[in-house]
Each structure stands twice: as C-alpha cells, then as structure tokens.
Tab-separated table of N, CA and C and ligand atoms in Angstrom:
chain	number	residue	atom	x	y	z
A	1	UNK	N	-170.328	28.842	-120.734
A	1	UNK	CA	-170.919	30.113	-120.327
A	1	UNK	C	-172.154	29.863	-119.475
A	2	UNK	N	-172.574	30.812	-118.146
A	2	UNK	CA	-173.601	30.567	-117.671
A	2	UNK	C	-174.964	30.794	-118.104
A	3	UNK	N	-175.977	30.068	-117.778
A	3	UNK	CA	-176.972	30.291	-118.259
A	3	UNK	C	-177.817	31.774	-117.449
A	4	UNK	N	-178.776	32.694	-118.321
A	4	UNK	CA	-178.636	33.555	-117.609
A	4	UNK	C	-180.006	33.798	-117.245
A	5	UNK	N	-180.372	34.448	-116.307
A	5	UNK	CA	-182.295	34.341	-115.855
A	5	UNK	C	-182.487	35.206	-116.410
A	6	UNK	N	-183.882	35.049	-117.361
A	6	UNK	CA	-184.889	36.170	-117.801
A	6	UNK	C	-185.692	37.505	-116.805
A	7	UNK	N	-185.227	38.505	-117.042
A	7	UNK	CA	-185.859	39.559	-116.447
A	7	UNK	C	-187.512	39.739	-116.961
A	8	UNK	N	-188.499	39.416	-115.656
A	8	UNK	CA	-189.893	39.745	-116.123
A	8	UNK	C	-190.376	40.825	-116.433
A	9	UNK	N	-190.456	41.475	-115.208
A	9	UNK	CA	-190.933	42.837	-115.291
A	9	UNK	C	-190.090	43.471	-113.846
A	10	UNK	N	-189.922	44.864	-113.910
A	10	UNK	CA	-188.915	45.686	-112.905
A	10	UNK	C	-189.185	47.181	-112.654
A	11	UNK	N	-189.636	47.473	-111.796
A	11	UNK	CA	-189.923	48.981	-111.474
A	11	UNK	C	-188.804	49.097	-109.458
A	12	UNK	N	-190.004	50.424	-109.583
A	12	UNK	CA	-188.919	50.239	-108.342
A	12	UNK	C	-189.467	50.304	-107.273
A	13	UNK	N	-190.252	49.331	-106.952
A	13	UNK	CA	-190.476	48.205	-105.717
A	13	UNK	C	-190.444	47.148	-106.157
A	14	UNK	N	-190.183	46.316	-106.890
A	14	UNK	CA	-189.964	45.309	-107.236
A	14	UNK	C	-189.238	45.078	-108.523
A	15	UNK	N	-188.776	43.601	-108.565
A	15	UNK	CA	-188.217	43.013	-109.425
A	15	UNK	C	-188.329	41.836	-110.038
A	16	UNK	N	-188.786	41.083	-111.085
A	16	UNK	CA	-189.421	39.330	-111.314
A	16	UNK	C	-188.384	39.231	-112.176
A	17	UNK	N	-187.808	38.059	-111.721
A	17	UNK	CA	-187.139	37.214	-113.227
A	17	UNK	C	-187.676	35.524	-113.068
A	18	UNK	N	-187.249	34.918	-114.202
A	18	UNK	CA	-187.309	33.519	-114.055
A	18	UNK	C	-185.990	33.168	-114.119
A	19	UNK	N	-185.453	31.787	-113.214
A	19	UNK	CA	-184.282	31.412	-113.136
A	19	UNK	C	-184.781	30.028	-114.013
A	20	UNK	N	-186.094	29.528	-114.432
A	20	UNK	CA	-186.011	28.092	-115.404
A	20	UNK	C	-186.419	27.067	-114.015
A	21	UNK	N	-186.891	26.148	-114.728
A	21	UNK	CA	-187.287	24.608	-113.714
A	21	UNK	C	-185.986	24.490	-112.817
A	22	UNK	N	-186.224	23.653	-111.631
A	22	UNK	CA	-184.580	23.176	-111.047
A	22	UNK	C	-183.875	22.432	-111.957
A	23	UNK	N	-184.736	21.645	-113.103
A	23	UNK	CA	-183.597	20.669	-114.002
A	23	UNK	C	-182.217	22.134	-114.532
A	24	UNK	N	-183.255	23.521	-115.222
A	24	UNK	CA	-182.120	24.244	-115.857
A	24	UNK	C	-181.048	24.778	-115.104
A	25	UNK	N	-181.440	24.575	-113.432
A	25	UNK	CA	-180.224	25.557	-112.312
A	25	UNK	C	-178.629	24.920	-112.798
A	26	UNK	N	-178.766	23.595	-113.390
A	26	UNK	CA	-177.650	23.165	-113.458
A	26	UNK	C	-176.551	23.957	-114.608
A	27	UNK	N	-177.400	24.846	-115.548
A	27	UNK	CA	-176.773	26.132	-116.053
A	27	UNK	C	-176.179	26.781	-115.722
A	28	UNK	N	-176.480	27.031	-114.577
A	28	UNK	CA	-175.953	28.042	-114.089
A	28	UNK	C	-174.612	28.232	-113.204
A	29	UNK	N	-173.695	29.098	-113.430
A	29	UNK	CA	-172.007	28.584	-113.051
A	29	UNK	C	-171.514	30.137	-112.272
A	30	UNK	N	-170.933	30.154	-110.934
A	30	UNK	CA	-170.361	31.132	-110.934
A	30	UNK	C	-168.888	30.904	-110.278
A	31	UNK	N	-167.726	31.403	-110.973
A	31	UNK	CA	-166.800	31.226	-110.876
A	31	UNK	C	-166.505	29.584	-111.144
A	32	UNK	N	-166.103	28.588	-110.093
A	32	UNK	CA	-166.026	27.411	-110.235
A	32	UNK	C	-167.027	26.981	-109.646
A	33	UNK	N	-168.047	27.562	-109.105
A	33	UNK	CA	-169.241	26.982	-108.577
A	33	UNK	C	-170.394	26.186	-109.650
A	34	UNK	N	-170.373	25.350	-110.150
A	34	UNK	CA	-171.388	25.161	-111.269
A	34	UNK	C	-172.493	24.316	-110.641
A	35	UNK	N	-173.974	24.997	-111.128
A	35	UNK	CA	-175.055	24.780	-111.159
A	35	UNK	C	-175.682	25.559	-110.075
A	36	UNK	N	-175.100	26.535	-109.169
A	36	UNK	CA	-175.125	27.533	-108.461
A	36	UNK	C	-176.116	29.033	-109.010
A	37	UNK	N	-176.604	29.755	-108.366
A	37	UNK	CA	-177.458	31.023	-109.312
A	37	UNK	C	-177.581	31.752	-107.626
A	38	UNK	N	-177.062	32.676	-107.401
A	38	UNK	CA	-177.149	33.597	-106.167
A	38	UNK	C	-178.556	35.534	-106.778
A	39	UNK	N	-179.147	35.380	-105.849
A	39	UNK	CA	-180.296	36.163	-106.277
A	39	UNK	C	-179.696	37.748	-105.728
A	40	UNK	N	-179.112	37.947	-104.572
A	40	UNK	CA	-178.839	39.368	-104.054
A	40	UNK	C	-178.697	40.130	-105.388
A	41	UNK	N	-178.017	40.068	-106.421
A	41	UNK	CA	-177.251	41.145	-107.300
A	41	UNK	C	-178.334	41.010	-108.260
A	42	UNK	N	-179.018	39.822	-108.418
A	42	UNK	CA	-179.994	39.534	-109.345
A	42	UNK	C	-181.308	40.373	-109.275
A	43	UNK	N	-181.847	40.323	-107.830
A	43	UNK	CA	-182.890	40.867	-107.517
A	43	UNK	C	-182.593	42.522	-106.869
A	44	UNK	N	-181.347	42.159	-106.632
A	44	UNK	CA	-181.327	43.496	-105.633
A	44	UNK	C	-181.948	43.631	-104.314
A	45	UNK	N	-181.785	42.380	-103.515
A	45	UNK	CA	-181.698	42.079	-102.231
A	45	UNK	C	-181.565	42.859	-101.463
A	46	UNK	N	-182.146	43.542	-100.094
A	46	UNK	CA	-181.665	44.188	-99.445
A	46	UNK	C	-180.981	43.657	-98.036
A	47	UNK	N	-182.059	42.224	-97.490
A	47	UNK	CA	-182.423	41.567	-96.358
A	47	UNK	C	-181.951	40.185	-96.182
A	48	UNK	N	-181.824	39.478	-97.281
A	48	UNK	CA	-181.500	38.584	-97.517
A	48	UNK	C	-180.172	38.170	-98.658
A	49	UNK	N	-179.562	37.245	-98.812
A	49	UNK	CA	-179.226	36.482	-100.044
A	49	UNK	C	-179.897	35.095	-99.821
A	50	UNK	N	-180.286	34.540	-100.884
A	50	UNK	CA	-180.809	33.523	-101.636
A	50	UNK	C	-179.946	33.009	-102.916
A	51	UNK	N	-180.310	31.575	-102.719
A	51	UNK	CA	-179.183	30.733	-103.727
A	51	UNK	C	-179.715	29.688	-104.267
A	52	UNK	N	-179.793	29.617	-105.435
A	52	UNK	CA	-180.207	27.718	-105.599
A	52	UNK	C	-179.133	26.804	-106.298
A	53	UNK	N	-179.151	25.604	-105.830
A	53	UNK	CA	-178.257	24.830	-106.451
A	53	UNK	C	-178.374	23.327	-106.725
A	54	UNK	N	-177.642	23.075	-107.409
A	54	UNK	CA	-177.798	21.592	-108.580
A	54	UNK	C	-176.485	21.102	-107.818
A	55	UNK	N	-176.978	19.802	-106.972
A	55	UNK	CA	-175.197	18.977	-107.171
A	55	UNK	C	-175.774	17.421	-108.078
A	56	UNK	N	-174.783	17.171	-108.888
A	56	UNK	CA	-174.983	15.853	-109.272
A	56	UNK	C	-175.016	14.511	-108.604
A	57	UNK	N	-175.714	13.921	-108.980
A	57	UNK	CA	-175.830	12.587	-108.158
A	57	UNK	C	-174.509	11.334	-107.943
A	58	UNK	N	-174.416	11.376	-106.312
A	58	UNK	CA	-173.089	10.847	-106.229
A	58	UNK	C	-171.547	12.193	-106.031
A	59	UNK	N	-172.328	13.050	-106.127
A	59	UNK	CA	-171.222	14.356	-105.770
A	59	UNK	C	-171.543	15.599	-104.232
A	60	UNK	N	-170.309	15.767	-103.711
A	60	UNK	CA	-170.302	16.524	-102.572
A	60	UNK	C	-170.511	17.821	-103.170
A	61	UNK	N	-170.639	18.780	-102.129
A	61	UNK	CA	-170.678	20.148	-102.631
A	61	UNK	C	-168.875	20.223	-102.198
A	62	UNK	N	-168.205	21.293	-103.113
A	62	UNK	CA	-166.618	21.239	-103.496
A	62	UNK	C	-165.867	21.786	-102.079
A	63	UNK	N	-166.969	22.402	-101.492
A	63	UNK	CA	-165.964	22.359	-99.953
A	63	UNK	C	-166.742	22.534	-98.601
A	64	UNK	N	-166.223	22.439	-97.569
A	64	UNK	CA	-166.769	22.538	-96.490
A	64	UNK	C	-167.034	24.440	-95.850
A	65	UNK	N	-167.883	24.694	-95.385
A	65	UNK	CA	-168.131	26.732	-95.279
A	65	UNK	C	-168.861	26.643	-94.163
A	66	UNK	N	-168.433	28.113	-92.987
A	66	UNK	CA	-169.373	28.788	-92.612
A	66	UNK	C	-169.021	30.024	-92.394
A	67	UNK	N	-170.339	30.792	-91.792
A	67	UNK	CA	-170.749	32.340	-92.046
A	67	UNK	C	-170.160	32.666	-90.840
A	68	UNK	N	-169.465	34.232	-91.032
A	68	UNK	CA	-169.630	35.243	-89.702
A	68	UNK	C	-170.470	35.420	-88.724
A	69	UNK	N	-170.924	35.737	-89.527
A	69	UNK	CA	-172.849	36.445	-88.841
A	69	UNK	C	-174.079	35.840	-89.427
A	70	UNK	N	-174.005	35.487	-90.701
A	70	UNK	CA	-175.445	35.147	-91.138
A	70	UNK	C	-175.611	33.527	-90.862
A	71	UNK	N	-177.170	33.255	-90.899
A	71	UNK	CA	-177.747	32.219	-90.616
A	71	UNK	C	-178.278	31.809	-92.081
A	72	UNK	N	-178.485	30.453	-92.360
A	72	UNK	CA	-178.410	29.953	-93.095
A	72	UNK	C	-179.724	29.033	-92.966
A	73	UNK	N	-180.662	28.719	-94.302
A	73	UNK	CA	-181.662	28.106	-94.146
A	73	UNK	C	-182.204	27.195	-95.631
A	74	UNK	N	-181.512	26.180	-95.071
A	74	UNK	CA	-181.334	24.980	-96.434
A	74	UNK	C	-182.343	24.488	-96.439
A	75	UNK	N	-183.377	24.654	-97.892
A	75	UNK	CA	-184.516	23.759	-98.381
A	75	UNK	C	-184.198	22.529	-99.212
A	76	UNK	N	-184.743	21.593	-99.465
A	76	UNK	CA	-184.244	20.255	-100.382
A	76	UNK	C	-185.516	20.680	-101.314
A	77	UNK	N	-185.345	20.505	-103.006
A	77	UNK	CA	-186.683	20.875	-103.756
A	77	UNK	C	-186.555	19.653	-104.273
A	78	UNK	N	-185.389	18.870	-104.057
A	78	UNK	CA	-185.604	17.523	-105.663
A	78	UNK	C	-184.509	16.579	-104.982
A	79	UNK	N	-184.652	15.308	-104.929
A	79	UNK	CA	-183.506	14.410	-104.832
A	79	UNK	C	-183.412	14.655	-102.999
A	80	UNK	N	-182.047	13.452	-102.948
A	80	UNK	CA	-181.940	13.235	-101.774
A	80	UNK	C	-180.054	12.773	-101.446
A	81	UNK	N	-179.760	13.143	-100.529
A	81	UNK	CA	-179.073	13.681	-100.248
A	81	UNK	C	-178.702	13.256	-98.529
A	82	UNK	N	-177.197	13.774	-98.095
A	82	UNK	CA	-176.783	14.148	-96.590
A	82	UNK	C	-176.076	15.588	-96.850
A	83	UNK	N	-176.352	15.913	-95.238
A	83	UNK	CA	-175.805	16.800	-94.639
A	83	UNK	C	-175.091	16.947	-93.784
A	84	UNK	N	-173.643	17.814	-93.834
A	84	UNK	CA	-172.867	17.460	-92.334
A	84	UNK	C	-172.616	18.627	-91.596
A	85	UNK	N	-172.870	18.539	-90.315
A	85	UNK	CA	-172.576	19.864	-89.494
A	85	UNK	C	-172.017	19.688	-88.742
A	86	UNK	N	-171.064	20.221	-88.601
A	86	UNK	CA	-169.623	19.435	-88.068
A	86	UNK	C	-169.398	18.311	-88.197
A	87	UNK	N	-169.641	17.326	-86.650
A	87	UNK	CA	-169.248	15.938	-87.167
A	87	UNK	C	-170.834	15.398	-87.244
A	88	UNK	N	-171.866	15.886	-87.346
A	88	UNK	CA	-173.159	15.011	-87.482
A	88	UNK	C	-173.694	15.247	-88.887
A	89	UNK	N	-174.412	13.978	-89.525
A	89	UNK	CA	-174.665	13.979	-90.666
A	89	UNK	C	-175.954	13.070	-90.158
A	90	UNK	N	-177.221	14.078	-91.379
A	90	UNK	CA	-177.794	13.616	-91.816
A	90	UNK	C	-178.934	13.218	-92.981
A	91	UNK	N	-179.792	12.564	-93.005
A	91	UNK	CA	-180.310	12.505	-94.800
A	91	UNK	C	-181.500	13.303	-94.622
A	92	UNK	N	-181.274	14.116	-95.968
A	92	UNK	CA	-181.913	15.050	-96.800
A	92	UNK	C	-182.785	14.341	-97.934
A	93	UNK	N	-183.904	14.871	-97.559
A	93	UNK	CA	-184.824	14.700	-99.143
A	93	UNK	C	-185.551	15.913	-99.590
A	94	UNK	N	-186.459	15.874	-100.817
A	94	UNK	CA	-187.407	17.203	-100.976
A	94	UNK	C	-188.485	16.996	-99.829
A	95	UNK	N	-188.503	18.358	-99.743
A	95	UNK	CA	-188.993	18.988	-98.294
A	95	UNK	C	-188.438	19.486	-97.002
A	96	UNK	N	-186.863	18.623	-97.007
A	96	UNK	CA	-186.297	18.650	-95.850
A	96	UNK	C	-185.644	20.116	-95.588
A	97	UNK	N	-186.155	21.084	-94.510
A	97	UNK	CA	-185.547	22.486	-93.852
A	97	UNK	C	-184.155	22.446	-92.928
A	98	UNK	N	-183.590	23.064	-93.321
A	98	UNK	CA	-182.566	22.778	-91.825
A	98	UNK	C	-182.284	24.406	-91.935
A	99	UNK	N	-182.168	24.854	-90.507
A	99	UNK	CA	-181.291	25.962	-89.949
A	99	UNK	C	-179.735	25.701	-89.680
A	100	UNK	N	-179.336	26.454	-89.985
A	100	UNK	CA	-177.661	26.433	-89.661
A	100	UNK	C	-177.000	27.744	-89.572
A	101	UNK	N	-176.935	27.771	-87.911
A	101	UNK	CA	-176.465	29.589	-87.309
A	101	UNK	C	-174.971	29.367	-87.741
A	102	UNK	N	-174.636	30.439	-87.481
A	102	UNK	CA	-172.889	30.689	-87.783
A	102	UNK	C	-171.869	29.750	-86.600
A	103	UNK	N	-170.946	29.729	-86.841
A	103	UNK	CA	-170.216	28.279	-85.932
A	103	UNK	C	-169.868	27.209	-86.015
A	104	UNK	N	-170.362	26.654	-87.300
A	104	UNK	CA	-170.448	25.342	-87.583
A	104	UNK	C	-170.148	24.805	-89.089
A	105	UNK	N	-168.972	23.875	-89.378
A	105	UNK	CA	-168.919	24.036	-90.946
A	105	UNK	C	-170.053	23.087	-91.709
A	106	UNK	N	-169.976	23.237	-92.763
A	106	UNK	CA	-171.632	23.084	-93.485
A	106	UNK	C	-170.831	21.793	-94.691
A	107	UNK	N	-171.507	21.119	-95.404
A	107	UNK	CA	-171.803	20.595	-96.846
A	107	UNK	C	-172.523	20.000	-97.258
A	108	UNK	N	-173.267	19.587	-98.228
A	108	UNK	CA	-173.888	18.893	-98.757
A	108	UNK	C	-173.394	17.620	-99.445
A	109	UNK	N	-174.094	16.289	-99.137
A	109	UNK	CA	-173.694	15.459	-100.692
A	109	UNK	C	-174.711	14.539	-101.443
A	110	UNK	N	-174.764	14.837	-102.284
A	110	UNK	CA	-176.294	13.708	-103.061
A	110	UNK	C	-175.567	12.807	-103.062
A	111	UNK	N	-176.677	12.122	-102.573
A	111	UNK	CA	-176.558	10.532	-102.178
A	111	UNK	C	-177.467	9.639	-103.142
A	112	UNK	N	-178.064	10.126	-103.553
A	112	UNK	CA	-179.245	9.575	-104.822
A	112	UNK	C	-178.896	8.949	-106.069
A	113	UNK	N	-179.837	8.672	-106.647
A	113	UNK	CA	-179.248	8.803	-108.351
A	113	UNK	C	-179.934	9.672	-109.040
A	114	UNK	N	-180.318	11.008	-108.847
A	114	UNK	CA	-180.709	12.147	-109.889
A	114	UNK	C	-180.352	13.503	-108.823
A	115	UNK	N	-180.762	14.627	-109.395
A	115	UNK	CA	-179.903	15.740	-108.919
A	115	UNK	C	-180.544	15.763	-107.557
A	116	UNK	N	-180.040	16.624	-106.803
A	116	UNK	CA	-180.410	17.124	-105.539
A	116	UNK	C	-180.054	18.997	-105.936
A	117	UNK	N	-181.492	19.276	-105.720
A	117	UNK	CA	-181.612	20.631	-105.956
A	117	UNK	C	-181.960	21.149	-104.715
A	118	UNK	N	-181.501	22.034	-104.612
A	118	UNK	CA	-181.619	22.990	-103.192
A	118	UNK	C	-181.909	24.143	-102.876
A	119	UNK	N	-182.511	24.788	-102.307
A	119	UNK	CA	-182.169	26.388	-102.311
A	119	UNK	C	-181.960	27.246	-101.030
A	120	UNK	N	-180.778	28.248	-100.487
A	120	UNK	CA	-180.404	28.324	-99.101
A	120	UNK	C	-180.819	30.024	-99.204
A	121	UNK	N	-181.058	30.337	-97.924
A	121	UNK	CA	-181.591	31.659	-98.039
A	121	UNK	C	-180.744	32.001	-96.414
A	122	UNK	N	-179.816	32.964	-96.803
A	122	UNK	CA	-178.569	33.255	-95.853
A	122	UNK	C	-179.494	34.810	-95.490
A	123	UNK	N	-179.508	35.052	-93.991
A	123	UNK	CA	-179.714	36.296	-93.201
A	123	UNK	C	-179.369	36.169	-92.357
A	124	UNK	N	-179.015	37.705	-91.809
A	124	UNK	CA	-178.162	38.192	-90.777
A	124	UNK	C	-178.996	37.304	-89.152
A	125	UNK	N	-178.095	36.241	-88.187
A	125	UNK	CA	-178.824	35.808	-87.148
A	125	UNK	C	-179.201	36.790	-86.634
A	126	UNK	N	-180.367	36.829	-85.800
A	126	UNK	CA	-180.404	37.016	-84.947
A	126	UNK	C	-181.254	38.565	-85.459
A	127	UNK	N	-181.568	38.770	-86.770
A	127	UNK	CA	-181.827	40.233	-87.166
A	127	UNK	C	-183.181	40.486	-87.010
A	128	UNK	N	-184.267	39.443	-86.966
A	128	UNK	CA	-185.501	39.561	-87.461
A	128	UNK	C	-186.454	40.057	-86.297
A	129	UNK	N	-186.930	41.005	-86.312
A	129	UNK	CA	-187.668	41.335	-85.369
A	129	UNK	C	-189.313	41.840	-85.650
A	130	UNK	N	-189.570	41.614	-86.890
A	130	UNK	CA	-190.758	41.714	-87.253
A	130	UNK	C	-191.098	40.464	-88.141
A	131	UNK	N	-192.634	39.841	-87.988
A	131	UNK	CA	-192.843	38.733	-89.248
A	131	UNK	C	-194.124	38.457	-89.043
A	132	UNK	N	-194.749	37.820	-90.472
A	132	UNK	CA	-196.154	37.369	-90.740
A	132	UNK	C	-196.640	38.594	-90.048
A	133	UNK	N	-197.489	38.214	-89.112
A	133	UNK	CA	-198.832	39.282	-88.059
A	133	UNK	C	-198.226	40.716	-87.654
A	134	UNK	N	-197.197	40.507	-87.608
A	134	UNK	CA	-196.916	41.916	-86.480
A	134	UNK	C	-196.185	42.803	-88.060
A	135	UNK	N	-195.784	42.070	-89.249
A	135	UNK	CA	-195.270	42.894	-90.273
A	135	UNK	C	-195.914	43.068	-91.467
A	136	UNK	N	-196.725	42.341	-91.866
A	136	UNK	CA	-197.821	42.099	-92.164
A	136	UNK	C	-198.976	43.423	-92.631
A	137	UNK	N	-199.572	43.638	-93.590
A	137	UNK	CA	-200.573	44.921	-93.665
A	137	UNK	C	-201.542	44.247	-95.106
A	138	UNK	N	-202.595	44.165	-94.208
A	138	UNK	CA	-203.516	43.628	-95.462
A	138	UNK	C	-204.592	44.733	-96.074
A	139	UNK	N	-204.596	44.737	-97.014
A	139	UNK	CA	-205.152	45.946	-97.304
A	139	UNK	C	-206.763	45.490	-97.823
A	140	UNK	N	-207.219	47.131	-97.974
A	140	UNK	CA	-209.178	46.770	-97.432
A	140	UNK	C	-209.486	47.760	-98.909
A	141	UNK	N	-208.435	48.185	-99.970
A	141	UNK	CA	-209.767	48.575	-100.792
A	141	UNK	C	-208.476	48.682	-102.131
A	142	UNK	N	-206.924	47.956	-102.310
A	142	UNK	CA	-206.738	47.551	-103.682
A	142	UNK	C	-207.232	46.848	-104.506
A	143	UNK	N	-207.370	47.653	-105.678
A	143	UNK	CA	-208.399	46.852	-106.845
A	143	UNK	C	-207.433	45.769	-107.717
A	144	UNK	N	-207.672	44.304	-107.753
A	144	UNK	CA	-207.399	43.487	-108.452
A	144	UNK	C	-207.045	44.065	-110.021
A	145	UNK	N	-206.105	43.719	-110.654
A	145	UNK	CA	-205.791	43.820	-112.072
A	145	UNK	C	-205.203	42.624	-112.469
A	146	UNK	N	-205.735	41.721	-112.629
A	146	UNK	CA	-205.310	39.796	-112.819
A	146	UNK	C	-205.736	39.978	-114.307
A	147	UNK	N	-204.952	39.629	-114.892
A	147	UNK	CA	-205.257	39.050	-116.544
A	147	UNK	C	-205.424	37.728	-116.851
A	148	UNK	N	-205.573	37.200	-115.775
A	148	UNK	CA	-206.039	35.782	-116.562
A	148	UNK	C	-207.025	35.080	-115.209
B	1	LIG	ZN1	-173.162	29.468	-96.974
C-alpha cells in the first residue's frame, strides 16, 4: 500500500502537506510506478504538476516518455545518476537542473550506489508570461504572526 502525505493545514488559498524526507518518497507507489508521489490532485494544482521520485541504485526509470505540450524541469535532490534525451546522455548529480521541451523521449538511470531522488515540475511550454519582478507584489503593511 502507498504511503500517504500528511495534510498540514488547508483553506482556500492554500494547501500544506508533508510528503516525509526523500529517503520516505520511496513509499510512495502509483499504479506500477513505485517510489513516485505526483502533487496536482494532492495540492490542487492549477499551473503546474510536480512529482518526486526514488529510483534505486543501479535501476532505470521503467520506460522511456514524452509530453504533448508540457515542458518538463528535472531537479537531482540525492544521488547520481544519467540522463537520456534521445540519443544523448548525460550524468546527473544533486543539484543538477535540466529542461526538457516536448519532442524528445526522456529517462532516467541511477548510476550510483544509493537512491537518486528527483523531483520534475511539468508546465505547459511556452505558457509563462509573468515571473519574479513583473508577478511579484510585496507588500508594505502585513503583520507577521510567526510562532516560533
Ligand atoms: Zn514526464
């Protein structure tokens, strides 16, 4: 059975859960995908989907994929790893970003000896037309309520 994320707190502009350290993502299972946890349905996404995932060390991800329309934006959080896009491959560690527009088939494989944790945050190419400065609104007189 999958492991399931704790709901923090939820009103309606927002939503917090915890999904657990990257060691626990490996809980997490959907369909035959295991160690997988997709946030859209979780959070209630409007703009994005977001994903994190656990492959074991010495294992591919189970198939090769790409998107219609959305763009794709692979973080490395743990372990190390390759990547292949089409026919070019290359090595992944924590820290490593890659973009990957629609067109091109995708996989992962840890190459390491401990997990390679990841997390991909899929949006529509080509959609973004506001960010940071220009979307941005800092405000000049909300009062702090920090409890600790
Ligand atoms: Zn994908």
């Amino acid at each position: 059975m999958s492991k399931q994320a704790s709901v923090i707190t939820e009103a309606k502009n927002f939503k917090a859960v915890n999904l657990g350290s990257w060691k626990e993502l490996a809980g997490y299972e959907l369909g035959q995908m295991k160690g997988k946890i997709f946030l859209k349905e979780l959070l209630g996404l409007t703009g994005a989907e977001i994903s994190f995932g656990v492959i074991p060390a010495g294992v591919a991800g189970p198939f090769f994929h790409d998107h219609k329309q959305n763009e794709e934006i692979y973080i490395v959080l743990h372990g190390q790893g390759q990547m292949q896009l089409g026919d070019t491959v290359f090595d992944l560690q924590e820290g490593t970003a890659v973009r990957v527009s629609p067109g091109i088939m995708r996989n992962l494989k840890n190459t390491g000896n401990t997990e390679l944790a990841y997390m991909v945050i899929q949006t529509k190419a080509d959609s973004l037309t506001q960010w940071t400065m220009t979307d941005g609104v800092i405000s000049q007189d909300t009062a702090a309520h920090w409890t600790k």
